[in-house]
């Protein structure tokens, strides 16, 4: 019974996600669904990404949060369009929420939307929001066992960002074992090590985004 | 419509949670629902807790996990009864899962059950499992903004364990501001700083558990 309800919700969600994707395609807007645990560093990574890329391509941000606008306020300082979605306690963004947020954006003047999902390593992976790709941020302080413990999000993501790499020596995180598990779950996954403090790997991450988006920009101009 | 479905599920859950609580009361078993983000250190804290307390009181563990038995294997080494619940992708434990797990335990020979919930700072807080109290582990590497961003879990918990305190100097975590936010959300909340590496604060945490459980042990013996 409970499972059936979940199937109905997911079926309805997929329909709206497909509509979102059609609209984004039509407008040549590339969409990244950025996911990860609370405190994995999604907003910090996003801030650095905006600083590096906002003069190269036109970026907008959709911020998912339970109640507050704390993250959206951090993003707003970077002078890009940002729409806040408050889920009122809900544990993930769904396609209808993103559709509603996208209606407030001028899609003709945007190349890339980064959707920062609610901090959660489980539920966001189950809900397609109409993105081109999913990206998952894993802080090395969370432990190298997380890919195998929360497999869906790592299977669904095109890239895994291993963040806070600057403090790895104060943890027992085993990079080799994490890479092995990630590749076992998702053979094609791209893996990048980053630090938002030392900025290690940020250039690689931004270059990777640009290479993913490039084809769309070429079409648009 | 979606909200209504959620209400039905929660209503049904509360009924089973009350039945669980009645059974645990009858058997003089104290139950702690241990929650927190993936990688906040719940299992490490639990391992140290077992090492310190298992000779003083009879402890059993119910381990929630999506698919694996990684955490349960770590707990089993401490030679206490452990029941693994695999949620098959589900993002939280509910009362029916705990009821089912408890049926496999000899409650007459147990003083304390610690239920380690799925790593998630959102959904577990919404589902009463019949516990006496909720405890939330927040790793300082997650950031001091988390209480205000994920308020329900901190409102519902009797104690907040600020873990990985040994590496606070490598983060920008502001202890004072976190304490202030926690107390604003939940004026009565107990706050303990711990490290599972240096073992700072572990004694305090164990003493606190013992003081909570003591009254029940007195009744039992």
Short mmCIF file of C-alpha atoms in Angstrom, two decimals:
data_model
loop_
_atom_site.label_atom_id
_atom_site.label_comp_id
_atom_site.label_asym_id
_atom_site.label_seq_id
_atom_site.Cartn_x
_atom_site.Cartn_y
_atom_site.Cartn_z
CA UNK A 1 0.00 0.00 0.00
CA UNK A 2 2.70 2.48 1.05
CA UNK A 3 4.78 1.39 -1.92
CA UNK A 4 1.89 1.94 -4.28
CA UNK A 5 1.40 5.51 -3.04
CA UNK A 6 5.09 6.17 -3.61
CA UNK A 7 4.81 4.83 -7.17
CA UNK A 8 1.94 7.20 -7.95
CA UNK A 9 3.85 10.17 -6.61
CA UNK A 10 6.94 9.18 -8.58
CA UNK A 11 4.92 8.62 -11.77
CA UNK A 12 3.35 12.08 -11.52
CA UNK A 13 6.76 13.58 -10.75
CA UNK A 14 8.36 12.00 -13.83
CA UNK A 15 5.68 13.51 -16.06
CA UNK A 16 6.39 17.03 -14.78
CA UNK A 17 10.15 16.40 -14.94
CA UNK A 18 9.82 15.51 -18.63
CA UNK A 19 7.90 18.74 -19.24
CA UNK A 20 10.62 20.71 -17.45
CA UNK A 21 13.32 19.02 -19.52
CA UNK A 22 11.46 19.80 -22.75
CA UNK A 23 11.19 23.46 -21.79
CA UNK A 24 14.86 23.69 -20.77
CA UNK A 25 15.91 22.00 -24.04
CA UNK A 26 13.81 24.38 -26.08
CA UNK A 27 15.44 27.35 -24.31
CA UNK A 28 18.95 25.85 -24.53
CA UNK A 29 19.29 25.94 -20.77
CA UNK A 30 21.54 23.33 -19.16
CA UNK A 31 20.43 22.17 -15.71
CA UNK A 32 22.56 20.59 -12.98
CA UNK A 33 20.90 19.00 -9.94
CA UNK A 34 23.48 19.42 -7.13
CA UNK A 35 22.95 17.00 -4.27
CA UNK A 36 24.71 15.85 -1.08
CA UNK A 37 24.45 15.50 2.69
CA UNK A 38 23.85 18.49 4.95
CA UNK A 39 27.20 20.23 5.35
CA UNK A 40 28.96 18.44 2.50
CA UNK A 41 29.82 21.87 1.06
CA UNK A 42 27.27 22.30 -1.75
CA UNK A 43 26.72 26.02 -1.17
CA UNK A 44 30.43 26.78 -0.75
CA UNK A 45 31.19 24.91 -3.96
CA UNK A 46 28.38 26.79 -5.69
CA UNK A 47 29.75 30.14 -4.51
CA UNK A 48 33.21 29.37 -5.93
CA UNK A 49 31.64 28.10 -9.14
CA UNK A 50 29.72 31.33 -9.59
CA UNK A 51 32.83 33.42 -8.92
CA UNK A 52 34.76 31.51 -11.60
CA UNK A 53 32.05 31.05 -14.24
CA UNK A 54 29.55 33.89 -14.05
CA UNK A 55 31.55 36.04 -16.47
CA UNK A 56 31.78 33.17 -18.98
CA UNK A 57 28.18 31.98 -19.03
CA UNK A 58 24.86 33.23 -17.69
CA UNK A 59 24.03 31.28 -14.56
CA UNK A 60 20.94 31.17 -12.37
CA UNK A 61 20.48 29.25 -9.14
CA UNK A 62 17.46 27.49 -7.65
CA UNK A 63 18.00 26.96 -3.93
CA UNK A 64 16.13 24.22 -2.08
CA UNK A 65 15.84 24.52 1.66
CA UNK A 66 13.41 23.36 4.33
CA UNK A 67 12.52 26.73 5.84
CA UNK A 68 15.32 29.31 5.71
CA UNK A 69 16.82 31.52 3.00
CA UNK A 70 20.35 31.26 4.43
CA UNK A 71 21.86 29.65 1.31
CA UNK A 72 19.98 31.88 -1.13
CA UNK A 73 21.34 34.93 0.71
CA UNK A 74 24.89 33.63 0.25
CA UNK A 75 24.23 33.11 -3.48
CA UNK A 76 22.56 36.49 -3.95
CA UNK A 77 25.81 38.27 -3.06
CA UNK A 78 27.27 36.86 -6.28
CA UNK A 79 24.79 38.91 -8.27
CA UNK A 80 23.12 36.08 -10.20
CA UNK A 81 19.38 35.36 -10.35
CA UNK A 82 18.43 33.10 -7.47
CA UNK A 83 15.05 31.57 -6.66
CA UNK A 84 14.44 30.13 -3.22
CA UNK A 85 12.21 27.09 -2.80
CA UNK A 86 11.16 26.37 0.77
CA UNK A 87 9.94 22.79 1.07
CA UNK A 88 8.33 23.46 4.49
CA UNK A 89 10.03 20.43 5.97
CA UNK A 90 10.04 18.31 2.80
CA UNK A 91 13.23 16.31 2.37
CA UNK A 92 13.84 16.81 -1.36
CA UNK A 93 12.95 19.00 -4.34
CA UNK A 94 10.46 17.60 -6.83
CA UNK A 95 9.79 18.48 -10.46
CA UNK A 96 6.72 20.63 -9.69
CA UNK A 97 8.74 22.81 -7.30
CA UNK A 98 11.46 23.34 -9.91
CA UNK A 99 8.84 24.04 -12.59
CA UNK A 100 7.29 26.71 -10.38
CA UNK A 101 10.72 28.24 -9.62
CA UNK A 102 11.72 28.24 -13.31
CA UNK A 103 8.60 30.28 -14.14
CA UNK A 104 10.18 33.17 -12.22
CA UNK A 105 13.38 33.06 -14.33
CA UNK A 106 13.95 34.61 -17.75
CA UNK A 107 15.09 31.41 -19.48
CA UNK A 108 15.99 33.28 -22.68
CA UNK A 109 18.79 34.97 -20.79
CA UNK A 110 20.20 31.91 -18.99
CA UNK A 111 22.72 29.25 -20.11
CA UNK A 112 22.97 27.21 -16.93
CA UNK A 113 20.73 26.62 -13.93
CA UNK A 114 22.27 25.00 -10.90
CA UNK A 115 19.63 23.52 -8.60
CA UNK A 116 20.95 23.07 -5.07
CA UNK A 117 18.83 20.32 -3.57
CA UNK A 118 17.94 19.84 0.09
CA UNK A 119 20.85 18.41 2.10
CA UNK A 120 20.06 14.70 2.07
CA UNK A 121 21.89 11.69 0.68
CA UNK A 122 18.72 9.62 0.16
CA UNK A 123 15.49 11.16 -1.13
CA UNK A 124 16.70 13.76 -3.67
CA UNK A 125 18.15 10.95 -5.83
CA UNK A 126 14.66 9.49 -6.29
CA UNK A 127 13.11 12.64 -7.76
CA UNK A 128 13.97 13.70 -11.30
CA UNK A 129 13.50 17.48 -11.55
CA UNK A 130 14.14 17.68 -15.30
CA UNK A 131 17.90 18.20 -15.01
CA UNK A 132 20.51 17.32 -17.67
CA UNK A 133 22.72 15.74 -15.05
CA UNK A 134 22.96 15.04 -11.34
CA UNK A 135 26.12 15.88 -9.35
CA UNK A 136 26.77 14.60 -5.83
CA UNK A 137 29.06 16.26 -3.28
CA UNK A 138 30.56 13.96 -0.64
CA UNK A 139 32.65 15.52 2.10
CA UNK A 140 35.59 13.30 3.02
CA UNK A 141 34.66 13.95 6.67
CA UNK A 142 31.56 11.81 6.08
CA UNK A 143 33.62 8.65 5.61
CA UNK A 144 34.59 6.46 2.67
CA UNK A 145 31.78 3.95 3.37
CA UNK A 146 29.07 6.32 2.17
CA UNK A 147 28.89 5.33 -1.54
CA UNK A 148 28.05 1.71 -0.67
CA UNK A 149 25.68 2.76 2.13
CA UNK A 150 23.74 5.28 -0.01
CA UNK A 151 24.19 3.74 -3.47
CA UNK A 152 21.33 5.27 -5.45
CA UNK A 153 22.58 8.86 -5.38
CA UNK A 154 26.02 7.75 -6.56
CA UNK A 155 24.53 5.53 -9.28
CA UNK A 156 22.38 8.40 -10.56
CA UNK A 157 25.15 11.03 -10.61
CA UNK A 158 27.39 11.82 -13.56
CA UNK A 159 30.04 13.25 -11.25
CA UNK A 160 31.07 12.80 -7.61
CA UNK A 161 32.86 15.70 -5.96
CA UNK A 162 34.99 14.55 -3.01
CA UNK A 163 35.07 17.78 -1.03
CA UNK A 164 37.07 19.09 1.98
CA UNK A 165 40.09 17.21 0.63
CA UNK A 166 42.34 19.70 2.50
CA UNK A 167 41.54 18.05 5.84
CA UNK A 168 41.76 14.43 4.69
CA UNK A 169 44.83 13.83 6.86
CA UNK A 170 42.73 14.41 9.99
CA UNK A 171 40.28 11.68 8.94
CA UNK A 172 40.58 7.98 8.13
CA UNK A 173 39.02 8.44 4.67
CA UNK A 174 40.55 6.00 2.18
CA UNK A 175 40.52 7.66 -1.25
CA UNK A 176 41.40 4.51 -3.13
CA UNK A 177 38.60 2.51 -1.56
CA UNK A 178 36.08 5.31 -2.15
CA UNK A 179 37.10 5.55 -5.82
CA UNK A 180 36.82 1.79 -6.18
CA UNK A 181 33.32 1.71 -4.63
CA UNK A 182 32.15 4.65 -6.77
CA UNK A 183 33.37 2.96 -9.93
CA UNK A 184 31.80 -0.35 -8.94
CA UNK A 185 28.43 1.36 -8.44
CA UNK A 186 28.71 3.56 -11.50
CA UNK A 187 31.50 2.64 -13.95
CA UNK A 188 31.24 5.88 -15.94
CA UNK A 189 31.23 8.28 -12.99
CA UNK A 190 33.64 11.22 -13.06
CA UNK A 191 35.39 11.79 -9.72
CA UNK A 192 36.96 15.11 -8.69
CA UNK A 193 38.68 15.99 -5.41
CA UNK A 194 38.02 19.54 -4.22
CA UNK A 195 38.54 21.92 -1.35
CA UNK A 196 36.58 25.15 -1.04
CA UNK A 197 39.24 26.39 1.41
CA UNK A 198 42.42 25.74 -0.62
CA UNK A 199 40.47 25.83 -3.92
CA UNK A 200 42.15 22.59 -5.01
CA UNK A 201 40.19 20.99 -7.83
CA UNK A 202 37.79 23.92 -8.30
CA UNK A 203 39.29 24.75 -11.70
CA UNK A 204 38.80 21.11 -12.80
CA UNK A 205 35.18 21.15 -11.64
CA UNK A 206 34.48 24.41 -13.49
CA UNK A 207 36.20 23.17 -16.64
CA UNK A 208 34.13 19.99 -16.48
CA UNK A 209 30.90 22.02 -16.20
CA UNK A 210 31.96 24.18 -19.16
CA UNK A 211 32.65 21.13 -21.30
CA UNK A 212 29.20 19.75 -20.46
CA UNK A 213 27.46 23.04 -21.18
CA UNK A 214 29.51 24.07 -24.24
CA UNK A 215 27.47 22.27 -26.86
CA UNK A 216 24.31 24.03 -25.71
CA UNK A 217 25.94 27.47 -25.75
CA UNK A 218 27.18 26.83 -29.29
CA UNK A 219 23.61 26.08 -30.36
CA UNK A 220 22.26 29.16 -28.66
CA UNK A 221 24.62 31.84 -30.07
CA UNK B 1 -3.38 15.12 -2.05
CA UNK B 2 0.28 14.36 -1.43
CA UNK B 3 0.00 15.96 2.00
CA UNK B 4 -3.02 13.86 2.82
CA UNK B 5 -1.17 10.66 2.00
CA UNK B 6 1.65 11.72 4.28
CA UNK B 7 -0.83 12.40 7.11
CA UNK B 8 -2.32 8.92 6.80
CA UNK B 9 1.10 7.33 6.92
CA UNK B 10 2.09 9.42 9.94
CA UNK B 11 -1.20 8.67 11.74
CA UNK B 12 -0.73 4.94 11.26
CA UNK B 13 2.91 5.25 12.34
CA UNK B 14 2.01 7.03 15.58
CA UNK B 15 -0.40 4.23 16.50
CA UNK B 16 2.32 1.58 16.14
CA UNK B 17 4.84 3.83 17.93
CA UNK B 18 2.48 4.05 20.92
CA UNK B 19 2.17 0.25 20.96
CA UNK B 20 5.97 -0.04 20.88
CA UNK B 21 6.31 2.45 23.75
CA UNK B 22 3.77 0.54 25.82
CA UNK B 23 5.65 -2.72 25.31
CA UNK B 24 9.03 -1.15 26.12
CA UNK B 25 7.56 0.45 29.28
CA UNK B 26 6.08 -2.85 30.38
CA UNK B 27 9.46 -4.54 29.93
CA UNK B 28 11.40 -1.64 31.58
CA UNK B 29 13.43 -1.15 28.44
CA UNK B 30 14.72 2.37 27.74
CA UNK B 31 14.94 3.28 24.04
CA UNK B 32 17.11 5.95 22.42
CA UNK B 33 16.52 6.95 18.78
CA UNK B 34 19.96 8.08 17.54
CA UNK B 35 19.80 10.30 14.47
CA UNK B 36 22.09 12.48 12.35
CA UNK B 37 23.48 13.10 8.86
CA UNK B 38 25.41 10.45 6.96
CA UNK B 39 28.93 10.49 8.36
CA UNK B 40 28.15 12.52 11.46
CA UNK B 41 29.68 9.71 13.52
CA UNK B 42 26.64 7.87 14.88
CA UNK B 43 28.18 4.39 14.58
CA UNK B 44 31.55 5.45 16.00
CA UNK B 45 29.80 7.08 18.96
CA UNK B 46 27.72 3.95 19.42
CA UNK B 47 30.81 1.74 19.42
CA UNK B 48 32.46 3.82 22.16
CA UNK B 49 29.19 3.88 24.11
CA UNK B 50 28.98 0.08 24.01
CA UNK B 51 32.62 -0.26 25.11
CA UNK B 52 31.99 2.00 28.14
CA UNK B 53 28.49 0.87 29.15
CA UNK B 54 27.95 -2.75 28.18
CA UNK B 55 29.31 -4.02 31.50
CA UNK B 56 27.06 -1.67 33.47
CA UNK B 57 23.74 -2.25 31.71
CA UNK B 58 22.38 -4.70 29.18
CA UNK B 59 22.33 -3.01 25.80
CA UNK B 60 20.92 -4.05 22.42
CA UNK B 61 21.21 -2.19 19.13
CA UNK B 62 18.78 -1.83 16.23
CA UNK B 63 20.67 -0.70 13.13
CA UNK B 64 18.87 1.09 10.30
CA UNK B 65 20.49 1.10 6.89
CA UNK B 66 19.33 1.32 3.29
CA UNK B 67 20.88 -1.89 1.99
CA UNK B 68 24.13 -2.89 3.70
CA UNK B 69 25.02 -4.47 7.04
CA UNK B 70 28.26 -2.46 7.38
CA UNK B 71 27.26 -0.72 10.61
CA UNK B 72 25.69 -3.82 12.16
CA UNK B 73 28.96 -5.70 11.54
CA UNK B 74 30.87 -2.99 13.43
CA UNK B 75 28.41 -3.25 16.34
CA UNK B 76 28.42 -7.06 16.41
CA UNK B 77 32.13 -7.05 17.33
CA UNK B 78 31.13 -5.52 20.67
CA UNK B 79 29.25 -8.67 21.51
CA UNK B 80 25.81 -7.17 22.11
CA UNK B 81 22.55 -8.25 20.45
CA UNK B 82 22.14 -6.34 17.18
CA UNK B 83 19.23 -6.43 14.73
CA UNK B 84 19.71 -5.05 11.25
CA UNK B 85 16.83 -3.32 9.48
CA UNK B 86 17.35 -2.76 5.79
CA UNK B 87 14.93 -0.11 4.53
CA UNK B 88 15.58 -1.04 0.85
CA UNK B 89 16.18 2.59 -0.05
CA UNK B 90 13.78 4.12 2.47
CA UNK B 91 15.11 7.26 4.10
CA UNK B 92 14.09 6.66 7.73
CA UNK B 93 13.03 3.99 10.20
CA UNK B 94 9.36 3.82 11.09
CA UNK B 95 7.56 2.33 14.07
CA UNK B 96 6.55 -0.87 12.25
CA UNK B 97 10.18 -1.62 11.33
CA UNK B 98 11.27 -1.16 14.95
CA UNK B 99 8.36 -3.25 16.20
CA UNK B 100 9.40 -6.06 13.88
CA UNK B 101 13.06 -5.77 14.96
CA UNK B 102 12.11 -5.74 18.65
CA UNK B 103 10.28 -9.05 18.21
CA UNK B 104 13.67 -10.67 17.60
CA UNK B 105 15.09 -9.36 20.91
CA UNK B 106 14.64 -10.87 24.38
CA UNK B 107 13.28 -7.72 26.02
CA UNK B 108 13.32 -9.32 29.48
CA UNK B 109 17.10 -9.34 29.32
CA UNK B 110 17.63 -5.79 28.01
CA UNK B 111 17.84 -2.43 29.83
CA UNK B 112 18.59 -0.15 26.89
CA UNK B 113 17.99 -0.31 23.15
CA UNK B 114 19.83 2.18 21.00
CA UNK B 115 18.20 2.54 17.58
CA UNK B 116 20.64 3.94 15.02
CA UNK B 117 18.48 5.58 12.40
CA UNK B 118 19.27 6.01 8.68
CA UNK B 119 21.76 8.84 8.08
CA UNK B 120 19.46 11.75 7.31
CA UNK B 121 18.86 15.08 9.02
CA UNK B 122 15.27 15.40 7.76
CA UNK B 123 12.91 12.43 7.59
CA UNK B 124 13.84 10.39 10.70
CA UNK B 125 12.68 13.28 12.91
CA UNK B 126 9.14 12.94 11.54
CA UNK B 127 8.71 9.29 12.51
CA UNK B 128 8.21 8.35 16.15
CA UNK B 129 9.44 4.77 16.62
CA UNK B 130 8.29 4.44 20.24
CA UNK B 131 11.52 5.73 21.79
CA UNK B 132 11.90 7.38 25.19
CA UNK B 133 14.09 10.08 23.73
CA UNK B 134 15.67 11.23 20.48
CA UNK B 135 19.38 12.14 20.28
CA UNK B 136 20.92 13.97 17.33
CA UNK B 137 24.58 13.83 16.33
CA UNK B 138 25.90 16.85 14.42
CA UNK B 139 29.47 16.72 13.15
CA UNK B 140 31.14 20.12 13.44
CA UNK B 141 32.41 19.54 9.88
CA UNK B 142 28.78 19.96 8.70
CA UNK B 143 28.72 23.64 9.70
CA UNK B 144 27.11 25.68 12.48
CA UNK B 145 24.16 26.72 10.28
CA UNK B 146 22.60 23.24 10.35
CA UNK B 147 20.32 23.61 13.43
CA UNK B 148 18.44 26.52 11.85
CA UNK B 149 18.39 24.84 8.41
CA UNK B 150 17.07 21.49 9.69
CA UNK B 151 15.12 22.67 12.76
CA UNK B 152 12.71 19.78 13.36
CA UNK B 153 15.33 17.19 14.30
CA UNK B 154 16.91 19.60 16.80
CA UNK B 155 13.52 20.57 18.25
CA UNK B 156 12.59 16.91 18.73
CA UNK B 157 15.85 15.82 20.35
CA UNK B 158 16.56 15.82 24.07
CA UNK B 159 20.31 16.02 23.43
CA UNK B 160 22.56 17.30 20.65
CA UNK B 161 26.00 15.73 20.37
CA UNK B 162 28.47 18.06 18.61
CA UNK B 163 30.90 15.47 17.30
CA UNK B 164 34.40 15.55 15.72
CA UNK B 165 35.24 18.44 18.07
CA UNK B 166 38.94 17.47 17.75
CA UNK B 167 39.12 18.95 14.25
CA UNK B 168 37.11 22.12 14.92
CA UNK B 169 40.21 24.28 14.35
CA UNK B 170 40.28 23.18 10.71
CA UNK B 171 36.70 24.36 10.17
CA UNK B 172 34.89 27.68 10.60
CA UNK B 173 32.32 26.17 12.97
CA UNK B 174 31.25 28.72 15.58
CA UNK B 175 30.39 26.85 18.78
CA UNK B 176 28.78 29.82 20.46
CA UNK B 177 26.47 30.50 17.56
CA UNK B 178 25.52 26.79 17.26
CA UNK B 179 24.73 26.64 20.98
CA UNK B 180 22.65 29.79 20.71
CA UNK B 181 20.65 28.46 17.74
CA UNK B 182 20.09 25.09 19.42
CA UNK B 183 18.82 26.76 22.58
CA UNK B 184 16.58 29.09 20.58
CA UNK B 185 15.01 26.13 18.81
CA UNK B 186 14.81 23.95 21.89
CA UNK B 187 15.38 25.75 25.21
CA UNK B 188 15.75 22.54 27.22
CA UNK B 189 18.18 20.75 24.92
CA UNK B 190 21.32 19.24 26.44
CA UNK B 191 24.45 19.91 24.37
CA UNK B 192 27.61 17.81 24.58
CA UNK B 193 30.83 18.18 22.60
CA UNK B 194 32.48 14.89 21.69
CA UNK B 195 35.27 13.34 19.67
CA UNK B 196 35.38 9.63 18.89
CA UNK B 197 39.11 10.04 18.12
CA UNK B 198 40.31 11.83 21.27
CA UNK B 199 37.33 10.47 23.28
CA UNK B 200 36.66 13.97 24.63
CA UNK B 201 33.13 14.19 26.03
CA UNK B 202 32.40 10.45 25.69
CA UNK B 203 32.35 10.01 29.47
CA UNK B 204 29.84 12.88 29.78
CA UNK B 205 27.62 11.34 27.11
CA UNK B 206 27.71 7.93 28.80
CA UNK B 207 27.00 9.45 32.22
CA UNK B 208 24.07 11.32 30.75
CA UNK B 209 22.64 8.10 29.28
CA UNK B 210 23.07 6.35 32.62
CA UNK B 211 21.23 9.12 34.46
CA UNK B 212 18.36 8.86 31.95
CA UNK B 213 18.18 5.08 32.20
CA UNK B 214 18.80 4.78 35.96
CA UNK B 215 15.22 5.12 37.12
CA UNK B 216 14.15 2.23 34.88
CA UNK B 217 16.95 -0.05 36.09
CA UNK B 218 15.95 0.68 39.70
CA UNK B 219 12.40 -0.41 38.89
CA UNK B 220 13.57 -3.57 37.18
CA UNK B 221 15.92 -4.96 39.83
#
